[in-house]
């Protein structure tokens, strides 16, 4: 790492994500995005929520894929951007959010 990295105790930023130098692990903070789901579920909030996950190398794809599939289903259903999504899709939304909220952070060895 060069001198421009932001050191914070045993953490520094790598590829826009935290790296625990002592444990040699990438750390993804999921708590920051889990709170974003408190809004009413619309097509716009679903894609906005998915876009909040910064994952330049695709490590979190298993966690974000369900959000993207839900968005695709909303498009297929013909939902408009700001209308409340159907009850069936709201149940999918809540299920996805509860899965994300189970983990405050995801740690992956380098």
mmCIF file of C-alpha atoms in Angstrom:
data_model
loop_
_atom_site.group_PDB
_atom_site.id
_atom_site.type_symbol
_atom_site.label_atom_id
_atom_site.label_comp_id
_atom_site.label_asym_id
_atom_site.label_seq_id
_atom_site.Cartn_x
_atom_site.Cartn_y
_atom_site.Cartn_z
ATOM 1 C CA UNK A 1 0.000 0.000 0.000
ATOM 2 C CA UNK A 2 1.182 3.480 -0.705
ATOM 3 C CA UNK A 3 1.100 6.404 1.689
ATOM 4 C CA UNK A 4 -2.300 7.581 0.443
ATOM 5 C CA UNK A 5 -4.283 4.791 2.088
ATOM 6 C CA UNK A 6 -6.446 5.667 5.060
ATOM 7 C CA UNK A 7 -5.220 3.784 8.102
ATOM 8 C CA UNK A 8 -7.694 3.309 10.945
ATOM 9 C CA UNK A 9 -6.156 1.179 13.696
ATOM 10 C CA UNK A 10 -5.640 -2.210 12.105
ATOM 11 C CA UNK A 11 -7.906 -1.344 9.142
ATOM 12 C CA UNK A 12 -7.162 0.446 5.902
ATOM 13 C CA UNK A 13 -9.104 0.896 2.667
ATOM 14 C CA UNK A 14 -8.439 -1.338 -0.321
ATOM 15 C CA UNK A 15 -10.602 -1.191 -3.454
ATOM 16 C CA UNK A 16 -13.059 0.987 -1.524
ATOM 17 C CA UNK A 17 -13.535 -1.607 1.210
ATOM 18 C CA UNK A 18 -11.978 -2.164 4.611
ATOM 19 C CA UNK A 19 -9.015 -4.486 4.980
ATOM 20 C CA UNK A 20 -8.158 -5.783 8.460
ATOM 21 C CA UNK A 21 -4.368 -5.747 8.283
ATOM 22 C CA UNK A 22 -3.856 -7.801 11.448
ATOM 23 C CA UNK A 23 -6.177 -10.640 10.419
ATOM 24 C CA UNK A 24 -5.483 -10.220 6.686
ATOM 25 C CA UNK A 25 -9.197 -10.125 5.840
ATOM 26 C CA UNK A 26 -11.419 -7.987 3.652
ATOM 27 C CA UNK A 27 -14.270 -6.556 5.742
ATOM 28 C CA UNK A 28 -17.595 -5.572 4.177
ATOM 29 C CA UNK A 29 -19.817 -3.494 6.467
ATOM 30 C CA UNK A 30 -23.384 -4.629 5.799
ATOM 31 C CA UNK A 31 -24.991 -2.657 8.642
ATOM 32 C CA UNK A 32 -24.766 0.587 6.695
ATOM 33 C CA UNK A 33 -26.853 -0.757 3.812
ATOM 34 C CA UNK A 34 -29.240 -2.819 5.955
ATOM 35 C CA UNK A 35 -30.741 0.380 7.370
ATOM 36 C CA UNK A 36 -31.556 1.616 3.884
ATOM 37 C CA UNK A 37 -34.463 -0.814 3.610
ATOM 38 C CA UNK A 38 -36.684 1.112 6.016
ATOM 39 C CA UNK A 39 -38.316 2.977 3.125
ATOM 40 C CA UNK A 40 -41.528 1.836 1.456
ATOM 41 C CA UNK A 41 -40.633 -0.822 -1.126
ATOM 42 C CA UNK A 42 -40.872 0.537 -4.651
ATOM 43 C CA UNK A 43 -38.964 -0.430 -7.760
ATOM 44 C CA UNK A 44 -36.801 2.672 -7.203
ATOM 45 C CA UNK A 45 -35.916 1.741 -3.587
ATOM 46 C CA UNK A 46 -35.065 -1.842 -4.561
ATOM 47 C CA UNK A 47 -32.528 -0.796 -7.211
ATOM 48 C CA UNK A 48 -31.234 2.007 -4.999
ATOM 49 C CA UNK A 49 -30.623 -0.481 -2.221
ATOM 50 C CA UNK A 50 -28.781 -2.847 -4.581
ATOM 51 C CA UNK A 51 -26.625 0.029 -5.855
ATOM 52 C CA UNK A 52 -25.471 0.910 -2.313
ATOM 53 C CA UNK A 53 -23.358 -2.253 -2.213
ATOM 54 C CA UNK A 54 -19.914 -1.307 -3.499
ATOM 55 C CA UNK A 55 -18.374 -4.508 -4.790
ATOM 56 C CA UNK A 56 -15.906 -3.818 -7.622
ATOM 57 C CA UNK A 57 -14.651 -7.404 -7.920
ATOM 58 C CA UNK A 58 -17.916 -9.282 -7.346
ATOM 59 C CA UNK A 59 -17.131 -10.862 -3.977
ATOM 60 C CA UNK A 60 -20.588 -10.028 -2.613
ATOM 61 C CA UNK A 61 -22.513 -11.235 -5.658
ATOM 62 C CA UNK A 62 -24.154 -14.084 -3.690
ATOM 63 C CA UNK A 63 -25.552 -11.478 -1.282
ATOM 64 C CA UNK A 64 -26.669 -8.993 -3.949
ATOM 65 C CA UNK A 65 -27.973 -11.379 -6.603
ATOM 66 C CA UNK A 66 -31.367 -11.763 -4.909
ATOM 67 C CA UNK A 67 -31.844 -7.995 -4.994
ATOM 68 C CA UNK A 68 -31.075 -7.875 -8.690
ATOM 69 C CA UNK A 69 -33.396 -10.795 -9.435
ATOM 70 C CA UNK A 70 -36.174 -9.067 -7.477
ATOM 71 C CA UNK A 71 -35.605 -5.911 -9.516
ATOM 72 C CA UNK A 72 -35.806 -7.939 -12.731
ATOM 73 C CA UNK A 73 -39.114 -9.467 -11.580
ATOM 74 C CA UNK A 74 -40.474 -6.005 -10.803
ATOM 75 C CA UNK A 75 -39.591 -4.926 -14.342
ATOM 76 C CA UNK A 76 -41.288 -8.029 -15.764
ATOM 77 C CA UNK A 77 -44.374 -7.285 -13.627
ATOM 78 C CA UNK A 78 -44.575 -3.836 -15.223
ATOM 79 C CA UNK A 79 -44.233 -1.933 -11.937
ATOM 80 C CA UNK A 80 -43.716 1.789 -12.221
ATOM 81 C CA UNK A 81 -40.787 3.366 -10.401
ATOM 82 C CA UNK A 82 -42.619 4.951 -7.469
ATOM 83 C CA UNK A 83 -45.661 2.722 -6.932
ATOM 84 C CA UNK A 84 -45.678 0.368 -3.966
ATOM 85 C CA UNK A 85 -44.735 -3.142 -5.088
ATOM 86 C CA UNK A 86 -47.209 -6.044 -4.829
ATOM 87 C CA UNK A 87 -47.683 -7.927 -1.552
ATOM 88 C CA UNK A 88 -45.968 -11.001 -2.984
ATOM 89 C CA UNK A 89 -42.907 -8.955 -3.969
ATOM 90 C CA UNK A 90 -42.966 -7.138 -0.609
ATOM 91 C CA UNK A 91 -42.604 -10.519 1.077
ATOM 92 C CA UNK A 92 -39.560 -11.286 -1.109
ATOM 93 C CA UNK A 93 -38.150 -7.836 -0.224
ATOM 94 C CA UNK A 94 -38.560 -8.445 3.524
ATOM 95 C CA UNK A 95 -36.974 -11.881 3.212
ATOM 96 C CA UNK A 96 -33.939 -10.471 1.398
ATOM 97 C CA UNK A 97 -33.556 -7.675 3.950
ATOM 98 C CA UNK A 98 -33.763 -10.050 6.889
ATOM 99 C CA UNK A 99 -31.001 -12.169 5.351
ATOM 100 C CA UNK A 100 -28.768 -9.130 4.932
ATOM 101 C CA UNK A 101 -29.494 -7.878 8.452
ATOM 102 C CA UNK A 102 -28.324 -11.179 9.958
ATOM 103 C CA UNK A 103 -24.750 -10.159 9.205
ATOM 104 C CA UNK A 104 -23.332 -6.854 10.475
ATOM 105 C CA UNK A 105 -20.192 -7.476 8.485
ATOM 106 C CA UNK A 106 -18.815 -10.065 6.125
ATOM 107 C CA UNK A 107 -15.160 -11.027 6.538
ATOM 108 C CA UNK A 108 -13.226 -12.829 3.837
ATOM 109 C CA UNK A 109 -9.629 -13.994 4.053
ATOM 110 C CA UNK A 110 -7.397 -12.504 1.410
#
